[in-house]
PDB file of C-alpha atoms in Angstrom:
ATOM      1  CA  ASP A1211       0.020  -0.047  -0.017  1.00 55.00           C
ATOM      2  CA  THR A1212       1.701   3.156  -1.141  1.00 77.00           C
ATOM      3  CA  GLY A1213       0.111   6.152   0.519  1.00 93.00           C
ATOM      4  CA  VAL A1214       0.139   9.731  -0.635  1.00 96.00           C
ATOM      5  CA  SER A1215       3.515  10.798  -2.085  1.00 97.00           C
ATOM      6  CA  GLN A1216       4.884  14.156  -2.776  1.00 98.00           C
ATOM      7  CA  ASP A1217       7.969  15.295  -4.689  1.00 97.00           C
ATOM      8  CA  PRO A1218      10.228  17.014  -4.082  1.00 97.00           C
ATOM      9  CA  ARG A1219      10.441  16.815  -0.289  1.00 97.00           C
ATOM     10  CA  HIS A1220      12.518  19.874  -0.117  1.00 97.00           C
ATOM     11  CA  LYS A1221      12.940  22.843  -2.461  1.00 98.00           C
ATOM     12  CA  ILE A1222      15.173  25.890  -2.017  1.00 98.00           C
ATOM     13  CA  THR A1223      14.728  28.597  -4.674  1.00 97.00           C
ATOM     14  CA  LYS A1224      15.479  32.220  -5.135  1.00 97.00           C
ATOM     15  CA  ARG A1225      12.752  34.816  -5.062  1.00 97.00           C
ATOM     16  CA  GLY A1226      11.233  35.314  -8.406  1.00 97.00           C
ATOM     17  CA  GLN A1227      11.769  31.714  -9.522  1.00 98.00           C
ATOM     18  CA  ASN A1228       8.963  29.261 -10.419  1.00 98.00           C
ATOM     19  CA  VAL A1229       8.501  26.071  -8.709  1.00 98.00           C
ATOM     20  CA  THR A1230       6.400  23.025  -9.122  1.00 98.00           C
ATOM     21  CA  PHE A1231       5.342  20.250  -6.704  1.00 98.00           C
ATOM     22  CA  ARG A1232       3.782  16.970  -7.491  1.00 98.00           C
ATOM     23  CA  CYS A1233       1.384  14.873  -5.544  1.00 98.00           C
ATOM     24  CA  ASP A1234       0.297  11.199  -6.160  1.00 97.00           C
ATOM     25  CA  PRO A1235      -2.646  10.306  -4.198  1.00 96.00           C
ATOM     26  CA  ILE A1236      -3.758   7.006  -2.903  1.00 93.00           C
ATOM     27  CA  SER A1237      -4.871   5.148  -6.212  1.00 90.00           C
ATOM     28  CA  GLU A1238      -8.525   4.701  -5.413  1.00 86.00           C
ATOM     29  CA  HIS A1239      -9.044   8.158  -3.999  1.00 89.00           C
ATOM     30  CA  ASN A1240     -10.947  10.586  -6.259  1.00 88.00           C
ATOM     31  CA  ARG A1241     -10.448  13.659  -4.089  1.00 90.00           C
ATOM     32  CA  LEU A1242      -7.171  15.552  -3.896  1.00 94.00           C
ATOM     33  CA  TYR A1243      -6.463  18.597  -1.619  1.00 95.00           C
ATOM     34  CA  TRP A1244      -3.624  20.955  -1.424  1.00 97.00           C
ATOM     35  CA  TYR A1245      -2.916  22.784   1.994  1.00 97.00           C
ATOM     36  CA  ARG A1246      -0.024  25.190   2.964  1.00 97.00           C
ATOM     37  CA  GLN A1247       1.249  25.044   6.583  1.00 97.00           C
ATOM     38  CA  THR A1248       3.607  27.488   8.239  1.00 96.00           C
ATOM     39  CA  LEU A1249       5.192  26.998  11.775  1.00 92.00           C
ATOM     40  CA  GLY A1250       2.652  27.158  14.550  1.00 90.00           C
ATOM     41  CA  GLN A1251      -0.258  27.213  12.295  1.00 93.00           C
ATOM     42  CA  GLY A1252      -2.798  24.607  10.997  1.00 95.00           C
ATOM     43  CA  PRO A1253      -3.016  23.684   7.408  1.00 96.00           C
ATOM     44  CA  GLU A1254      -4.364  26.342   5.234  1.00 95.00           C
ATOM     45  CA  PHE A1255      -6.746  25.251   2.510  1.00 94.00           C
ATOM     46  CA  LEU A1256      -5.495  26.102  -1.080  1.00 95.00           C
ATOM     47  CA  THR A1257      -7.587  24.026  -3.396  1.00 95.00           C
ATOM     48  CA  TYR A1258      -9.171  20.597  -4.077  1.00 92.00           C
ATOM     49  CA  PHE A1259     -10.068  18.386  -6.975  1.00 92.00           C
ATOM     50  CA  GLN A1260     -12.657  15.693  -7.590  1.00 90.00           C
ATOM     51  CA  ASN A1261     -11.165  13.662 -10.207  1.00 91.00           C
ATOM     52  CA  GLU A1262      -9.877  16.049 -12.674  1.00 92.00           C
ATOM     53  CA  ALA A1263     -12.146  18.990 -11.787  1.00 91.00           C
ATOM     54  CA  GLN A1264     -10.940  21.698  -9.613  1.00 91.00           C
ATOM     55  CA  LEU A1265     -13.955  22.404  -7.389  1.00 89.00           C
ATOM     56  CA  GLU A1266     -12.685  25.138  -5.232  1.00 89.00           C
ATOM     57  CA  LYS A1267      -9.733  27.458  -4.882  1.00 90.00           C
ATOM     58  CA  SER A1268      -9.183  29.629  -1.958  1.00 90.00           C
ATOM     59  CA  ARG A1269      -9.852  33.247  -2.360  1.00 84.00           C
ATOM     60  CA  LEU A1270      -6.613  33.917  -0.415  1.00 74.00           C
ATOM     61  CA  LEU A1271      -4.571  32.320  -3.201  1.00 77.00           C
ATOM     62  CA  SER A1272      -2.977  34.742  -5.528  1.00 80.00           C
ATOM     63  CA  ASP A1273      -2.941  34.325  -9.368  1.00 89.00           C
ATOM     64  CA  ARG A1274       0.642  33.109  -8.880  1.00 94.00           C
ATOM     65  CA  PHE A1275      -0.653  29.816  -7.691  1.00 95.00           C
ATOM     66  CA  SER A1276      -2.077  27.310 -10.105  1.00 94.00           C
ATOM     67  CA  ALA A1277      -3.005  23.640  -9.653  1.00 95.00           C
ATOM     68  CA  GLU A1278      -3.931  20.852 -12.106  1.00 95.00           C
ATOM     69  CA  ARG A1279      -4.967  17.287 -12.000  1.00 95.00           C
ATOM     70  CA  PRO A1280      -5.013  16.425 -15.727  1.00 90.00           C
ATOM     71  CA  LYS A1281      -6.221  12.889 -15.546  1.00 86.00           C
ATOM     72  CA  GLY A1282      -7.724  12.613 -12.281  1.00 84.00           C
ATOM     73  CA  SER A1283      -4.724  10.902 -10.902  1.00 91.00           C
ATOM     74  CA  PHE A1284      -1.493  12.821  -9.809  1.00 96.00           C
ATOM     75  CA  SER A1285      -1.689  16.702  -9.255  1.00 97.00           C
ATOM     76  CA  THR A1286       0.827  19.524  -9.648  1.00 97.00           C
ATOM     77  CA  LEU A1287       0.958  22.880  -7.698  1.00 97.00           C
ATOM     78  CA  GLU A1288       2.832  25.544  -9.402  1.00 97.00           C
ATOM     79  CA  ILE A1289       4.014  28.721  -7.791  1.00 96.00           C
ATOM     80  CA  GLN A1290       5.160  31.487 -10.183  1.00 96.00           C
ATOM     81  CA  ARG A1291       7.443  34.371  -9.321  1.00 96.00           C
ATOM     82  CA  THR A1292       8.057  33.067  -5.787  1.00 96.00           C
ATOM     83  CA  GLU A1293       8.185  35.496  -2.806  1.00 95.00           C
ATOM     84  CA  GLN A1294       9.699  35.006   0.615  1.00 96.00           C
ATOM     85  CA  GLY A1295       6.208  34.854   2.057  1.00 95.00           C
ATOM     86  CA  ASP A1296       5.588  31.623  -0.003  1.00 96.00           C
ATOM     87  CA  SER A1297       8.117  29.590   2.227  1.00 97.00           C
ATOM     88  CA  ALA A1298       5.996  26.954   4.018  1.00 97.00           C
ATOM     89  CA  MET A1299       5.274  23.288   3.919  1.00 98.00           C
ATOM     90  CA  TYR A1300       2.916  22.346   1.057  1.00 98.00           C
ATOM     91  CA  LEU A1301       0.699  19.442   1.989  1.00 98.00           C
ATOM     92  CA  CYS A1302      -1.215  17.180  -0.342  1.00 98.00           C
ATOM     93  CA  ALA A1303      -4.027  14.981   0.892  1.00 96.00           C
ATOM     94  CA  SER A1304      -6.359  12.616  -0.729  1.00 93.00           C
ATOM     95  CA  SER A1305      -9.837  11.048   0.227  1.00 90.00           C
ATOM     96  CA  LEU A1306     -12.701   9.031  -1.035  1.00 83.00           C
ATOM     97  CA  THR A1307     -15.947  10.818  -1.888  1.00 73.00           C
ATOM     98  CA  SER A1308     -18.729  10.134   0.446  1.00 66.00           C
ATOM     99  CA  VAL A1309     -21.456  12.061   2.097  1.00 53.00           C
ATOM    100  CA  ASN A1310     -20.219  12.134   5.505  1.00 55.00           C
ATOM    101  CA  THR A1311     -16.484  11.562   5.349  1.00 66.00           C
ATOM    102  CA  GLY A1312     -13.619  13.892   5.174  1.00 72.00           C
ATOM    103  CA  GLU A1313     -10.988  11.581   6.250  1.00 86.00           C
ATOM    104  CA  LEU A1314      -7.830  12.901   4.663  1.00 92.00           C
ATOM    105  CA  PHE A1315      -4.643  10.984   4.205  1.00 93.00           C
ATOM    106  CA  PHE A1316      -1.754  13.385   4.006  1.00 96.00           C
ATOM    107  CA  GLY A1317       1.680  12.982   2.232  1.00 97.00           C
ATOM    108  CA  GLU A1318       4.813  13.927   3.880  1.00 96.00           C
ATOM    109  CA  GLY A1319       4.732  17.408   2.401  1.00 97.00           C
ATOM    110  CA  SER A1320       7.092  19.552   0.243  1.00 98.00           C
ATOM    111  CA  ARG A1321       9.030  22.157   2.129  1.00 98.00           C
ATOM    112  CA  LEU A1322       9.597  25.316   0.208  1.00 98.00           C
ATOM    113  CA  THR A1323      12.203  27.828   1.201  1.00 98.00           C
ATOM    114  CA  VAL A1324      12.387  31.003  -0.839  1.00 97.00           C
ATOM    115  CA  LEU A1325      15.620  32.938  -0.282  1.00 96.00           C
TER     116      LEU A1325
ATOM    117  CA  GLN B 125     -13.866  35.617  12.941  1.00 68.00           C
ATOM    118  CA  LYS B 126     -11.893  32.544  11.997  1.00 76.00           C
ATOM    119  CA  GLU B 127     -13.885  29.608  10.633  1.00 90.00           C
ATOM    120  CA  VAL B 128     -12.402  27.016  13.150  1.00 94.00           C
ATOM    121  CA  GLU B 129     -10.869  28.412  16.360  1.00 95.00           C
ATOM    122  CA  GLN B 130      -8.707  26.656  18.878  1.00 95.00           C
ATOM    123  CA  ASN B 131      -6.651  27.620  21.714  1.00 88.00           C
ATOM    124  CA  SER B 132      -2.889  27.371  20.687  1.00 84.00           C
ATOM    125  CA  GLY B 133      -1.722  26.161  24.074  1.00 84.00           C
ATOM    126  CA  PRO B 134       0.683  24.702  25.215  1.00 92.00           C
ATOM    127  CA  LEU B 135      -1.656  22.537  27.215  1.00 95.00           C
ATOM    128  CA  SER B 136       0.491  20.807  29.877  1.00 96.00           C
ATOM    129  CA  VAL B 137      -1.185  17.622  31.476  1.00 96.00           C
ATOM    130  CA  PRO B 138       0.302  15.154  33.939  1.00 97.00           C
ATOM    131  CA  GLU B 139       0.738  11.625  32.762  1.00 97.00           C
ATOM    132  CA  GLY B 140      -2.308   9.477  33.462  1.00 97.00           C
ATOM    133  CA  ALA B 141      -4.676  12.467  33.581  1.00 97.00           C
ATOM    134  CA  ILE B 142      -7.421  13.498  31.200  1.00 97.00           C
ATOM    135  CA  ALA B 143      -6.451  16.004  28.471  1.00 97.00           C
ATOM    136  CA  SER B 144      -9.456  18.168  27.284  1.00 97.00           C
ATOM    137  CA  LEU B 145      -9.076  19.977  23.974  1.00 97.00           C
ATOM    138  CA  ASN B 146     -11.734  22.270  22.481  1.00 96.00           C
ATOM    139  CA  CYS B 147     -12.822  23.793  19.127  1.00 96.00           C
ATOM    140  CA  THR B 148     -15.462  26.087  18.013  1.00 97.00           C
ATOM    141  CA  TYR B 149     -16.456  26.773  14.362  1.00 95.00           C
ATOM    142  CA  SER B 150     -18.476  29.380  12.645  1.00 93.00           C
ATOM    143  CA  ASP B 151     -20.353  27.659   9.865  1.00 89.00           C
ATOM    144  CA  ARG B 152     -23.667  26.583  11.574  1.00 89.00           C
ATOM    145  CA  GLY B 153     -24.494  24.206   8.670  1.00 87.00           C
ATOM    146  CA  SER B 154     -21.256  22.302   9.045  1.00 90.00           C
ATOM    147  CA  GLN B 155     -21.718  18.450   8.778  1.00 87.00           C
ATOM    148  CA  SER B 156     -18.585  16.619   9.696  1.00 91.00           C
ATOM    149  CA  PHE B 157     -16.034  17.183  12.353  1.00 94.00           C
ATOM    150  CA  PHE B 158     -12.396  15.735  12.690  1.00 95.00           C
ATOM    151  CA  TRP B 159      -9.588  15.579  15.155  1.00 97.00           C
ATOM    152  CA  TYR B 160      -6.063  15.105  13.667  1.00 97.00           C
ATOM    153  CA  ARG B 161      -2.923  14.649  15.512  1.00 98.00           C
ATOM    154  CA  GLN B 162       0.435  16.048  14.215  1.00 97.00           C
ATOM    155  CA  TYR B 163       3.705  15.284  15.659  1.00 97.00           C
ATOM    156  CA  SER B 164       6.480  17.792  15.264  1.00 94.00           C
ATOM    157  CA  GLY B 165       8.022  17.539  11.710  1.00 93.00           C
ATOM    158  CA  LYS B 166       5.181  15.087  10.617  1.00 95.00           C
ATOM    159  CA  SER B 167       2.011  15.391   8.692  1.00 96.00           C
ATOM    160  CA  PRO B 168      -1.465  15.316  10.224  1.00 97.00           C
ATOM    161  CA  GLU B 169      -3.134  11.932  10.905  1.00 95.00           C
ATOM    162  CA  LEU B 170      -6.838  11.455  11.627  1.00 94.00           C
ATOM    163  CA  ILE B 171      -7.736  10.105  15.109  1.00 95.00           C
ATOM    164  CA  MET B 172     -11.314  10.777  15.455  1.00 94.00           C
ATOM    165  CA  SER B 173     -14.248  11.774  13.351  1.00 93.00           C
ATOM    166  CA  ILE B 174     -17.775  12.725  14.585  1.00 94.00           C
ATOM    167  CA  TYR B 175     -20.944  13.531  12.629  1.00 91.00           C
ATOM    168  CA  SER B 176     -23.855  13.753  15.044  1.00 92.00           C
ATOM    169  CA  ASN B 177     -24.400  15.392  18.434  1.00 95.00           C
ATOM    170  CA  GLY B 178     -23.143  13.590  21.400  1.00 95.00           C
ATOM    171  CA  ASP B 179     -20.064  11.487  22.255  1.00 96.00           C
ATOM    172  CA  LYS B 180     -18.193   9.137  20.312  1.00 96.00           C
ATOM    173  CA  GLU B 181     -15.539   6.977  22.066  1.00 97.00           C
ATOM    174  CA  ASP B 182     -12.488   5.102  20.565  1.00 96.00           C
ATOM    175  CA  GLY B 183     -10.170   3.684  23.047  1.00 96.00           C
ATOM    176  CA  ARG B 184      -8.695   6.408  25.170  1.00 97.00           C
ATOM    177  CA  PHE B 185     -10.251   9.123  22.895  1.00 98.00           C
ATOM    178  CA  THR B 186     -13.674  10.528  23.189  1.00 98.00           C
ATOM    179  CA  ALA B 187     -15.046  13.223  20.767  1.00 97.00           C
ATOM    180  CA  GLN B 188     -18.005  15.343  21.695  1.00 97.00           C
ATOM    181  CA  LEU B 189     -20.165  17.380  19.469  1.00 97.00           C
ATOM    182  CA  ASN B 190     -22.643  20.115  20.196  1.00 96.00           C
ATOM    183  CA  LYS B 191     -24.083  21.663  17.105  1.00 94.00           C
ATOM    184  CA  ALA B 192     -26.181  24.124  18.973  1.00 95.00           C
ATOM    185  CA  SER B 193     -23.154  25.578  20.550  1.00 95.00           C
ATOM    186  CA  GLN B 194     -20.961  25.070  17.522  1.00 96.00           C
ATOM    187  CA  TYR B 195     -18.426  23.345  19.803  1.00 96.00           C
ATOM    188  CA  VAL B 196     -16.279  20.166  19.422  1.00 97.00           C
ATOM    189  CA  SER B 197     -14.076  18.749  22.073  1.00 97.00           C
ATOM    190  CA  LEU B 198     -11.542  15.848  22.342  1.00 98.00           C
ATOM    191  CA  LEU B 199     -10.867  14.125  25.658  1.00 98.00           C
ATOM    192  CA  ILE B 200      -7.887  11.855  26.035  1.00 97.00           C
ATOM    193  CA  ARG B 201      -8.091   9.630  29.047  1.00 98.00           C
ATOM    194  CA  ASP B 202      -4.816   8.146  30.819  1.00 97.00           C
ATOM    195  CA  SER B 203      -2.612  10.575  28.830  1.00 97.00           C
ATOM    196  CA  GLN B 204       0.753   9.191  27.787  1.00 97.00           C
ATOM    197  CA  PRO B 205       3.880  10.982  26.941  1.00 96.00           C
ATOM    198  CA  SER B 206       3.292   9.682  23.291  1.00 96.00           C
ATOM    199  CA  ASP B 207       0.215  11.879  23.343  1.00 97.00           C
ATOM    200  CA  SER B 208       2.241  14.960  23.187  1.00 97.00           C
ATOM    201  CA  ALA B 209       1.630  16.522  19.954  1.00 97.00           C
ATOM    202  CA  THR B 210      -0.511  19.291  18.277  1.00 97.00           C
ATOM    203  CA  TYR B 211      -4.102  18.459  17.887  1.00 98.00           C
ATOM    204  CA  LEU B 212      -5.797  19.824  14.970  1.00 97.00           C
ATOM    205  CA  CYS B 213      -9.736  20.450  14.755  1.00 97.00           C
ATOM    206  CA  ALA B 214     -11.042  20.206  11.272  1.00 96.00           C
ATOM    207  CA  VAL B 215     -14.517  20.904   9.949  1.00 94.00           C
ATOM    208  CA  LYS B 216     -16.250  20.081   6.673  1.00 90.00           C
ATOM    209  CA  GLY B 217     -18.648  22.911   5.710  1.00 79.00           C
ATOM    210  CA  SER B 218     -22.128  22.785   4.445  1.00 66.00           C
ATOM    211  CA  SER B 219     -21.869  24.508   1.160  1.00 52.00           C
ATOM    212  CA  ALA B 220     -18.741  22.831  -0.104  1.00 61.00           C
ATOM    213  CA  SER B 221     -16.621  19.850   0.630  1.00 73.00           C
ATOM    214  CA  LYS B 222     -13.488  21.743   1.535  1.00 86.00           C
ATOM    215  CA  ILE B 223     -12.130  20.892   4.944  1.00 90.00           C
ATOM    216  CA  ILE B 224     -11.014  23.784   7.219  1.00 92.00           C
ATOM    217  CA  PHE B 225      -8.470  23.298   9.975  1.00 95.00           C
ATOM    218  CA  GLY B 226      -8.102  25.253  13.127  1.00 96.00           C
ATOM    219  CA  SER B 227      -4.558  26.434  14.190  1.00 95.00           C
ATOM    220  CA  GLY B 228      -4.034  23.506  16.541  1.00 96.00           C
ATOM    221  CA  THR B 229      -3.502  23.048  20.244  1.00 96.00           C
ATOM    222  CA  ARG B 230      -0.130  21.983  21.379  1.00 96.00           C
ATOM    223  CA  LEU B 231      -0.471  19.361  24.122  1.00 97.00           C
ATOM    224  CA  SER B 232       2.423  18.312  26.396  1.00 96.00           C
ATOM    225  CA  ILE B 233       2.058  15.354  28.740  1.00 96.00           C
ATOM    226  CA  ARG B 234       4.524  15.641  31.590  1.00 93.00           C
ATOM    227  CA  PRO B 235       5.837  12.428  33.310  1.00 90.00           C
TER     228      PRO B 235
END
């Protein structure tokens, strides 16, 4: 059983560069979520997909952030023109659709450091 | 007003005692409620889910939900040092399926 995997685990970049993170969810899970977490805070919702459809994107998310899930399997999160405030842990989680569940399975995260 | 609010702690509890963690939420139509545990440097993991008013017990953990008061709590009985972690309250809203997390309560169990 391979859980949620994220790549890369760590990324150091210079301000202004673009970065892309990949998430491979648990194979039978049709929902995929992206969160951002900074030290001492809970995960902040960014966006989520059901299959290949992006159902919601946080209003707090600037246009520099974009996410895709082209075939309803893996997903990518791209940050363009990175800023120091983008430094955080980017968490991906997956789940099964059901009326009354929201049981998320998280990957180990991708830590971004913007210099 | 934050959508999901928790006291950040730290909450210090002696080993063997009961730890009580609390959470309030703003969306009155919320349907599903969760407690996640996050060890330092690790990702969150689900420990309890609750969907209807009342108590739900699982081993040493009891989740309590009061929708009228928009309040969720987690009790940990016979606290162990291994329970030291940050506990995140999460809520699934009514109008969408996004899951919103609180900022977490840091729990420390002292021997």
